[in-house]
Amino acid sequence: MTDLLTPVLCENWGTEKSWKLSAYLLSGGFSAAKKALKLAPADVVGIVKDAGLRGRGGAGFPTGLKWSFVPQDNPNPKYLVVNADESEPGTCKDMPLLLASPHTLLEGIVISSYAINCHTAFVYVRGEVVHVARRLQAAVAELHEAGWLGKNIQGSGFDLDIVIHSGAGAYICGEETALLDSLEGRRGQPRLRPPFPAVAGLYASPTVINNVESISTVPSIIKNGAEWFAGMGTEKSNGFTFYSLSGHVKRPGQFEAPLGITFRQLLELSGGMRDSHELKFWTPGGSSTPILTPEHLDVPLDYEGMASVGSMLGTKAMQVFDETTSVVRTTLRWSEFYKHESCGKCTPCREGTWWLVQLLRRLEAGEGQEGDVDKLLAVTEDINGLSFCALAGGAVACVTSAVRHFRPEFELGYTTPAWESFPYERSAVFIKDRPDGQSEGGRV
Amino acid sequence: MSGKEFQTYFPHSGRIDEANTSTEIDEKTIAELEEIVARYPQPRSAVLPMLHLVQSVDGRVSPRGLEVIAELAGITPAQVSGVATFYTMYRKHPAGKHHIGICVTALCAVMGGDILYDKVSEHLGVGDGETTADGSFSLERIECNAACDFAPVMMVNWEFLDNMTPEKATQILDDLAVGRPVKPNRGATLTSFKENERVLAGFNDGRADEGVSAGEPSLLGLSIAKERGWAAPKPGAAPKEEAPEAKEGSGK
């Protein structure tokens, strides 16, 4: 057993100007890239495979395996695209990483590009975070100056350029094939697979798409070895990861821990629920993962543990809600999100999410009609599994799981507005600033 | 179901305003658009950053902007328009000098984002997607901005204003209105919507070194681990299966 928390990626976040190359080098940065450039590319792939790193963007697909699908005999250029379009509600780990230590990702890109023989890599970063774009752009410029990007990097004979590409406000572009369409200058709509991006991705060339956290984890694996990484976590969920807690907890924040930690342990570390309130429901990995309740406090937060209770690990983004929260209101707001973010390509998703919102709006207003909850479930059946990508599945999961755990509360919407059963101002949490400009630790 | 509950609600749909042909795009803009195209293996990939650059000049996607982008990307203005109207950050009408976004996705909404939005909307006298008459502010109900551990979140020109309250928000708006400098919690001193759009187009403004490394919540796990002497194992330590009782010895 390892320690409860294992800061690796966030270890340097508190250092002076941690985002600068000089600071990153002082904390041991780029030693992994140096090591990797001396190995054969296939050996780098092998190490990441042996480590058992699984994608941290939500789906959990083994990273090394994904890399090994790139057909090296394909004459087209190979591309690496980093998915930094962090937009899944509740997910807030990649943006702090990129603000505090963009070089962690960039070192990961150098290693990963070398492994798959890619000479042009892209970081697709969501548009609504200007300072993240600033830090990434500046970091790329620093690496060019230092000879870590460009031609023949560090005398290795390997060429690499990284393009920082800002998106423009579309959740769907976090879906890898929609991201590729967007990066090609089109509306971000998912592609039918196969062919998979590893074979025909960006510009119909072999392309690897990985999440920020996945690629950022690669340097630590190269530096410390596959066994070190696989020595953490649980049997099938290796290593460490970010768990993000938000909502009605005393101290929300980021926790880097081995896979398999439980929500009870994380809740304790965050100081528990805000004073005199209790846990009502929570998401394990963003709003697309079925919600859970206090009965799931001790289930290991790994891929298998979450599957065993009918949910998913997703992005490990725990949104925590206490007993003042209306589950109908919360579900409605998630549904409004999916309705707005449905790209419109597939009819079940485009029309279905619209109908979910209509039904939930009248349940929230206490104007639901007898049978509306069943109708809601019937609509989810008309959406689920009938679209190109996973957005629709997420849109359905938050509704079906909420009804499963809290059906009477939805039925209350036939008679009583949610804001009467759960006065909304009671859920609001505003942190007051102290006179010295710092925020108070406690929450009001 | 009676008809009255079912209203169409597509505030973000609609086309580029082609009636308003005003533009500030000049030769320098076009040269910069060409620079963007040069970054990519294929010119069409430059469409999104080019649209950001057009917004940095015109405060919106202008008809002239559509034309020049189309020419440089080798597609038609209608295709560029089709792309621009897909993404919520591209504006059909001019943004204010400062663009205010209040997160109203589930978590922020519940944590106070709804109250915050109402107060800000009342204070500015504009609603979702609208711009104040003097052109100082535009307001938008935004979706999850990846800062949930800082909820409720307000964005100004896409910089983070964390742990917002109605009082703090109205103070910030008042300060901005009279040109007093405002520092976001995690970012560079607020300038304007247009200047930040330029950064999104890939033209760095040299201000990456402003602001903090991380907010307090981002460092929470790290500081707890430091306090308790927790760390990742040293390389070469025994793997997980063989050492179930090593926990006691691992803390300092």
mmCIF file of C-alpha atoms in Angstrom, chain A residues 7-239:
data_model
loop_
_atom_site.group_PDB
_atom_site.id
_atom_site.type_symbol
_atom_site.label_atom_id
_atom_site.label_comp_id
_atom_site.label_asym_id
_atom_site.label_seq_id
_atom_site.Cartn_x
_atom_site.Cartn_y
_atom_site.Cartn_z
ATOM 1 C CA PRO A 7 1.644 14.160 -5.513
ATOM 2 C CA VAL A 8 3.639 13.648 -8.702
ATOM 3 C CA LEU A 9 2.256 15.926 -11.415
ATOM 4 C CA CYS A 10 1.325 18.644 -8.918
ATOM 5 C CA GLU A 11 4.538 18.369 -6.914
ATOM 6 C CA ASN A 12 6.057 21.525 -8.444
ATOM 7 C CA TRP A 13 2.875 23.637 -8.536
ATOM 8 C CA GLY A 14 3.781 25.571 -5.406
ATOM 9 C CA THR A 15 7.268 26.583 -6.553
ATOM 10 C CA GLU A 16 8.209 30.140 -7.555
ATOM 11 C CA LYS A 17 7.005 30.867 -11.087
ATOM 12 C CA SER A 18 6.400 27.165 -11.555
ATOM 13 C CA TRP A 19 5.273 27.698 -15.151
ATOM 14 C CA LYS A 20 8.707 28.842 -16.331
ATOM 15 C CA LEU A 21 11.171 26.464 -17.968
ATOM 16 C CA SER A 22 13.868 27.481 -15.473
ATOM 17 C CA ALA A 23 11.643 26.415 -12.561
ATOM 18 C CA TYR A 24 10.641 23.211 -14.318
ATOM 19 C CA LEU A 25 14.283 22.281 -14.965
ATOM 20 C CA LEU A 26 15.131 22.944 -11.307
ATOM 21 C CA SER A 27 12.473 20.423 -10.274
ATOM 22 C CA GLY A 28 14.037 17.785 -12.506
ATOM 23 C CA GLY A 29 12.132 18.565 -15.680
ATOM 24 C CA PHE A 30 13.166 17.145 -19.041
ATOM 25 C CA SER A 31 15.331 14.403 -17.531
ATOM 26 C CA ALA A 32 12.683 11.954 -18.740
ATOM 27 C CA ALA A 33 12.736 13.382 -22.253
ATOM 28 C CA LYS A 34 16.533 13.087 -22.312
ATOM 29 C CA LYS A 35 16.244 9.477 -21.284
ATOM 30 C CA ALA A 36 13.522 8.729 -23.840
ATOM 31 C CA LEU A 37 15.419 10.225 -26.767
ATOM 32 C CA LYS A 38 18.165 7.652 -26.143
ATOM 33 C CA LEU A 39 15.724 4.743 -26.315
ATOM 34 C CA ALA A 40 14.196 3.222 -29.435
ATOM 35 C CA PRO A 41 10.685 4.672 -30.038
ATOM 36 C CA ALA A 42 9.148 1.200 -29.767
ATOM 37 C CA ASP A 43 10.749 0.783 -26.345
ATOM 38 C CA VAL A 44 9.114 4.005 -25.145
ATOM 39 C CA VAL A 45 5.749 2.645 -26.299
ATOM 40 C CA GLY A 46 6.582 -0.595 -24.499
ATOM 41 C CA ILE A 47 7.294 1.142 -21.190
ATOM 42 C CA VAL A 48 4.020 3.079 -21.281
ATOM 43 C CA LYS A 49 2.193 -0.145 -22.184
ATOM 44 C CA ASP A 50 3.844 -2.050 -19.331
ATOM 45 C CA ALA A 51 2.988 0.743 -16.906
ATOM 46 C CA GLY A 52 -0.674 0.161 -17.681
ATOM 47 C CA LEU A 53 -1.466 3.863 -18.000
ATOM 48 C CA ARG A 54 -5.104 4.280 -18.966
ATOM 49 C CA GLY A 55 -6.475 7.413 -20.613
ATOM 50 C CA ARG A 56 -7.396 10.069 -18.078
ATOM 51 C CA GLY A 57 -9.895 11.902 -20.261
ATOM 52 C CA GLY A 58 -12.813 9.706 -19.288
ATOM 53 C CA ALA A 59 -12.818 6.554 -21.366
ATOM 54 C CA GLY A 60 -9.846 4.854 -19.699
ATOM 55 C CA PHE A 61 -8.419 3.286 -22.850
ATOM 56 C CA PRO A 62 -4.823 2.045 -22.387
ATOM 57 C CA THR A 63 -2.512 4.788 -23.643
ATOM 58 C CA GLY A 64 0.390 2.627 -24.795
ATOM 59 C CA LEU A 65 -1.977 0.352 -26.675
ATOM 60 C CA LYS A 66 -3.464 3.364 -28.470
ATOM 61 C CA TRP A 67 0.039 4.390 -29.547
ATOM 62 C CA SER A 68 0.808 0.915 -30.812
ATOM 63 C CA PHE A 69 -2.163 1.097 -33.234
ATOM 64 C CA VAL A 70 -0.389 3.789 -35.277
ATOM 65 C CA PRO A 71 0.647 2.043 -38.516
ATOM 66 C CA GLN A 72 4.282 3.048 -38.899
ATOM 67 C CA ASP A 73 4.347 1.826 -42.512
ATOM 68 C CA ASN A 74 1.694 4.399 -43.461
ATOM 69 C CA PRO A 75 3.498 6.992 -45.639
ATOM 70 C CA ASN A 76 1.479 9.945 -44.263
ATOM 71 C CA PRO A 77 2.793 12.089 -41.417
ATOM 72 C CA LYS A 78 1.814 10.924 -37.925
ATOM 73 C CA TYR A 79 0.145 13.409 -35.602
ATOM 74 C CA LEU A 80 -0.238 13.727 -31.861
ATOM 75 C CA VAL A 81 -3.193 15.805 -30.706
ATOM 76 C CA VAL A 82 -3.556 16.613 -27.029
ATOM 77 C CA ASN A 83 -7.122 17.042 -25.905
ATOM 78 C CA ALA A 84 -7.134 20.072 -23.607
ATOM 79 C CA ASP A 85 -10.767 20.887 -24.307
ATOM 80 C CA GLU A 86 -11.646 20.273 -20.661
ATOM 81 C CA SER A 87 -15.392 20.960 -20.526
ATOM 82 C CA GLU A 88 -17.124 18.017 -18.867
ATOM 83 C CA PRO A 89 -19.163 19.577 -16.039
ATOM 84 C CA GLY A 90 -17.266 19.105 -12.791
ATOM 85 C CA THR A 91 -13.927 18.507 -14.459
ATOM 86 C CA CYS A 92 -11.274 21.002 -13.434
ATOM 87 C CA LYS A 93 -7.898 19.231 -13.330
ATOM 88 C CA ASP A 94 -6.245 19.930 -16.687
ATOM 89 C CA MET A 95 -6.603 23.713 -16.598
ATOM 90 C CA PRO A 96 -4.804 24.071 -13.228
ATOM 91 C CA LEU A 97 -2.103 21.708 -14.472
ATOM 92 C CA LEU A 98 -1.537 23.803 -17.593
ATOM 93 C CA LEU A 99 -1.549 27.063 -15.624
ATOM 94 C CA ALA A 100 0.933 25.835 -13.033
ATOM 95 C CA SER A 101 3.184 23.612 -15.107
ATOM 96 C CA PRO A 102 2.662 23.697 -18.874
ATOM 97 C CA HIS A 103 6.109 22.158 -19.342
ATOM 98 C CA THR A 104 4.942 18.915 -17.741
ATOM 99 C CA LEU A 105 2.573 18.467 -20.669
ATOM 100 C CA LEU A 106 5.117 19.685 -23.209
ATOM 101 C CA GLU A 107 7.757 17.251 -21.960
ATOM 102 C CA GLY A 108 5.125 14.526 -22.259
ATOM 103 C CA ILE A 109 4.454 15.632 -25.819
ATOM 104 C CA VAL A 110 8.153 15.456 -26.713
ATOM 105 C CA ILE A 111 8.353 11.890 -25.397
ATOM 106 C CA SER A 112 5.041 10.731 -26.859
ATOM 107 C CA SER A 113 5.733 12.286 -30.271
ATOM 108 C CA TYR A 114 9.104 10.576 -30.350
ATOM 109 C CA ALA A 115 7.425 7.282 -29.492
ATOM 110 C CA ILE A 116 4.933 7.442 -32.356
ATOM 111 C CA ASN A 117 7.239 9.196 -34.846
ATOM 112 C CA CYS A 118 5.274 12.443 -34.950
ATOM 113 C CA HIS A 119 6.852 15.752 -35.959
ATOM 114 C CA THR A 120 3.894 18.087 -35.578
ATOM 115 C CA ALA A 121 1.862 17.931 -32.388
ATOM 116 C CA PHE A 122 -1.194 19.986 -31.504
ATOM 117 C CA VAL A 123 -2.641 21.056 -28.196
ATOM 118 C CA TYR A 124 -6.343 21.736 -28.639
ATOM 119 C CA VAL A 125 -7.099 23.884 -25.614
ATOM 120 C CA ARG A 126 -10.601 25.129 -24.913
ATOM 121 C CA GLY A 127 -11.026 28.772 -25.861
ATOM 122 C CA GLU A 128 -12.533 30.164 -22.686
ATOM 123 C CA VAL A 129 -9.286 30.132 -20.695
ATOM 124 C CA VAL A 130 -7.034 32.887 -22.029
ATOM 125 C CA HIS A 131 -4.369 32.624 -19.367
ATOM 126 C CA VAL A 132 -3.906 28.929 -20.040
ATOM 127 C CA ALA A 133 -3.332 29.730 -23.723
ATOM 128 C CA ARG A 134 -0.849 32.439 -22.737
ATOM 129 C CA ARG A 135 1.177 30.121 -20.530
ATOM 130 C CA LEU A 136 1.179 27.327 -23.137
ATOM 131 C CA GLN A 137 2.245 29.656 -25.948
ATOM 132 C CA ALA A 138 5.011 31.142 -23.804
ATOM 133 C CA ALA A 139 6.178 27.681 -22.767
ATOM 134 C CA VAL A 140 6.419 26.544 -26.388
ATOM 135 C CA ALA A 141 8.482 29.655 -27.201
ATOM 136 C CA GLU A 142 10.808 28.881 -24.270
ATOM 137 C CA LEU A 143 11.332 25.337 -25.546
ATOM 138 C CA HIS A 144 12.209 26.562 -29.035
ATOM 139 C CA GLU A 145 14.848 28.834 -27.534
ATOM 140 C CA ALA A 146 16.216 26.042 -25.381
ATOM 141 C CA GLY A 147 16.502 23.657 -28.318
ATOM 142 C CA TRP A 148 13.777 21.331 -27.052
ATOM 143 C CA LEU A 149 11.596 22.052 -30.076
ATOM 144 C CA GLY A 150 12.400 22.610 -33.725
ATOM 145 C CA LYS A 151 14.925 20.733 -35.827
ATOM 146 C CA ASN A 152 17.207 18.096 -34.366
ATOM 147 C CA ILE A 153 16.139 18.651 -30.765
ATOM 148 C CA GLN A 154 18.990 18.309 -28.273
ATOM 149 C CA GLY A 155 21.138 16.844 -31.057
ATOM 150 C CA SER A 156 18.964 13.740 -31.211
ATOM 151 C CA GLY A 157 18.110 14.000 -34.894
ATOM 152 C CA PHE A 158 14.432 14.205 -33.947
ATOM 153 C CA ASP A 159 12.357 17.171 -35.217
ATOM 154 C CA LEU A 160 9.250 18.414 -33.455
ATOM 155 C CA ASP A 161 6.930 21.414 -33.517
ATOM 156 C CA ILE A 162 3.982 22.017 -31.220
ATOM 157 C CA VAL A 163 1.013 24.157 -32.248
ATOM 158 C CA ILE A 164 -1.180 25.610 -29.508
ATOM 159 C CA HIS A 165 -4.698 25.799 -30.923
ATOM 160 C CA SER A 166 -7.494 27.553 -29.038
ATOM 161 C CA GLY A 167 -11.016 26.236 -29.488
ATOM 162 C CA ALA A 168 -14.107 28.389 -29.457
ATOM 163 C CA GLY A 169 -16.657 27.054 -27.003
ATOM 164 C CA ALA A 170 -17.990 23.642 -27.917
ATOM 165 C CA TYR A 171 -18.099 20.804 -25.386
ATOM 166 C CA ILE A 172 -18.456 18.299 -28.196
ATOM 167 C CA CYS A 173 -14.909 19.055 -29.354
ATOM 168 C CA GLY A 174 -13.716 17.073 -26.339
ATOM 169 C CA GLU A 175 -14.971 14.029 -28.279
ATOM 170 C CA GLU A 176 -11.899 12.960 -30.180
ATOM 171 C CA THR A 177 -13.258 12.779 -33.715
ATOM 172 C CA ALA A 178 -15.233 16.027 -33.312
ATOM 173 C CA LEU A 179 -12.005 17.555 -32.071
ATOM 174 C CA LEU A 180 -10.292 16.471 -35.274
ATOM 175 C CA ASP A 181 -13.011 18.014 -37.441
ATOM 176 C CA SER A 182 -12.707 21.202 -35.433
ATOM 177 C CA LEU A 183 -8.937 21.206 -35.812
ATOM 178 C CA GLU A 184 -9.463 20.878 -39.545
ATOM 179 C CA GLY A 185 -11.482 24.098 -39.443
ATOM 180 C CA ARG A 186 -14.947 22.582 -39.532
ATOM 181 C CA ARG A 187 -17.961 22.414 -37.245
ATOM 182 C CA GLY A 188 -17.026 20.055 -34.450
ATOM 183 C CA GLN A 189 -19.123 17.005 -35.227
ATOM 184 C CA PRO A 190 -18.142 13.417 -34.476
ATOM 185 C CA ARG A 191 -17.070 11.045 -37.213
ATOM 186 C CA LEU A 192 -18.282 7.542 -37.744
ATOM 187 C CA ARG A 193 -15.729 4.932 -36.702
ATOM 188 C CA PRO A 194 -14.020 2.951 -38.148
ATOM 189 C CA PRO A 195 -11.699 4.157 -39.436
ATOM 190 C CA PHE A 196 -10.269 5.012 -36.038
ATOM 191 C CA PRO A 197 -8.053 8.095 -35.719
ATOM 192 C CA ALA A 198 -4.952 5.922 -35.243
ATOM 193 C CA VAL A 199 -5.394 4.894 -38.874
ATOM 194 C CA ALA A 200 -7.125 7.913 -40.435
ATOM 195 C CA GLY A 201 -7.356 10.894 -38.091
ATOM 196 C CA LEU A 202 -6.199 14.454 -38.690
ATOM 197 C CA TYR A 203 -5.985 15.071 -42.478
ATOM 198 C CA ALA A 204 -6.804 11.362 -42.853
ATOM 199 C CA SER A 205 -3.378 10.557 -41.405
ATOM 200 C CA PRO A 206 -2.497 8.342 -38.437
ATOM 201 C CA THR A 207 -3.297 10.344 -35.309
ATOM 202 C CA VAL A 208 -3.084 9.757 -31.587
ATOM 203 C CA ILE A 209 -5.406 11.800 -29.392
ATOM 204 C CA ASN A 210 -4.719 11.809 -25.664
ATOM 205 C CA ASN A 211 -5.930 13.796 -22.702
ATOM 206 C CA VAL A 212 -3.664 16.385 -21.030
ATOM 207 C CA GLU A 213 -3.311 14.337 -17.863
ATOM 208 C CA SER A 214 -2.451 11.147 -19.768
ATOM 209 C CA ILE A 215 0.378 12.772 -21.706
ATOM 210 C CA SER A 216 1.544 14.683 -18.631
ATOM 211 C CA THR A 217 1.888 11.395 -16.759
ATOM 212 C CA VAL A 218 4.245 9.958 -19.367
ATOM 213 C CA PRO A 219 7.433 11.771 -18.206
ATOM 214 C CA SER A 220 7.085 10.379 -14.667
ATOM 215 C CA ILE A 221 6.687 6.859 -16.062
ATOM 216 C CA ILE A 222 9.758 7.164 -18.272
ATOM 217 C CA LYS A 223 11.745 8.652 -15.397
ATOM 218 C CA ASN A 224 10.756 6.160 -12.687
ATOM 219 C CA GLY A 225 9.868 3.096 -14.694
ATOM 220 C CA ALA A 226 6.791 1.089 -15.562
ATOM 221 C CA GLU A 227 7.011 -0.969 -12.372
ATOM 222 C CA TRP A 228 7.004 2.114 -10.209
ATOM 223 C CA PHE A 229 3.815 3.325 -11.866
ATOM 224 C CA ALA A 230 2.131 -0.067 -11.877
ATOM 225 C CA GLY A 231 3.070 -0.431 -8.196
ATOM 226 C CA MET A 232 0.453 2.180 -7.377
ATOM 227 C CA GLY A 233 -3.277 1.829 -7.736
ATOM 228 C CA THR A 234 -5.372 -1.304 -7.949
ATOM 229 C CA GLU A 235 -5.124 -4.514 -9.921
ATOM 230 C CA LYS A 236 -6.473 -3.237 -13.232
ATOM 231 C CA SER A 237 -6.333 0.489 -12.605
ATOM 232 C CA ASN A 238 -2.663 1.319 -12.311
ATOM 233 C CA GLY A 239 -0.974 4.432 -11.068
#
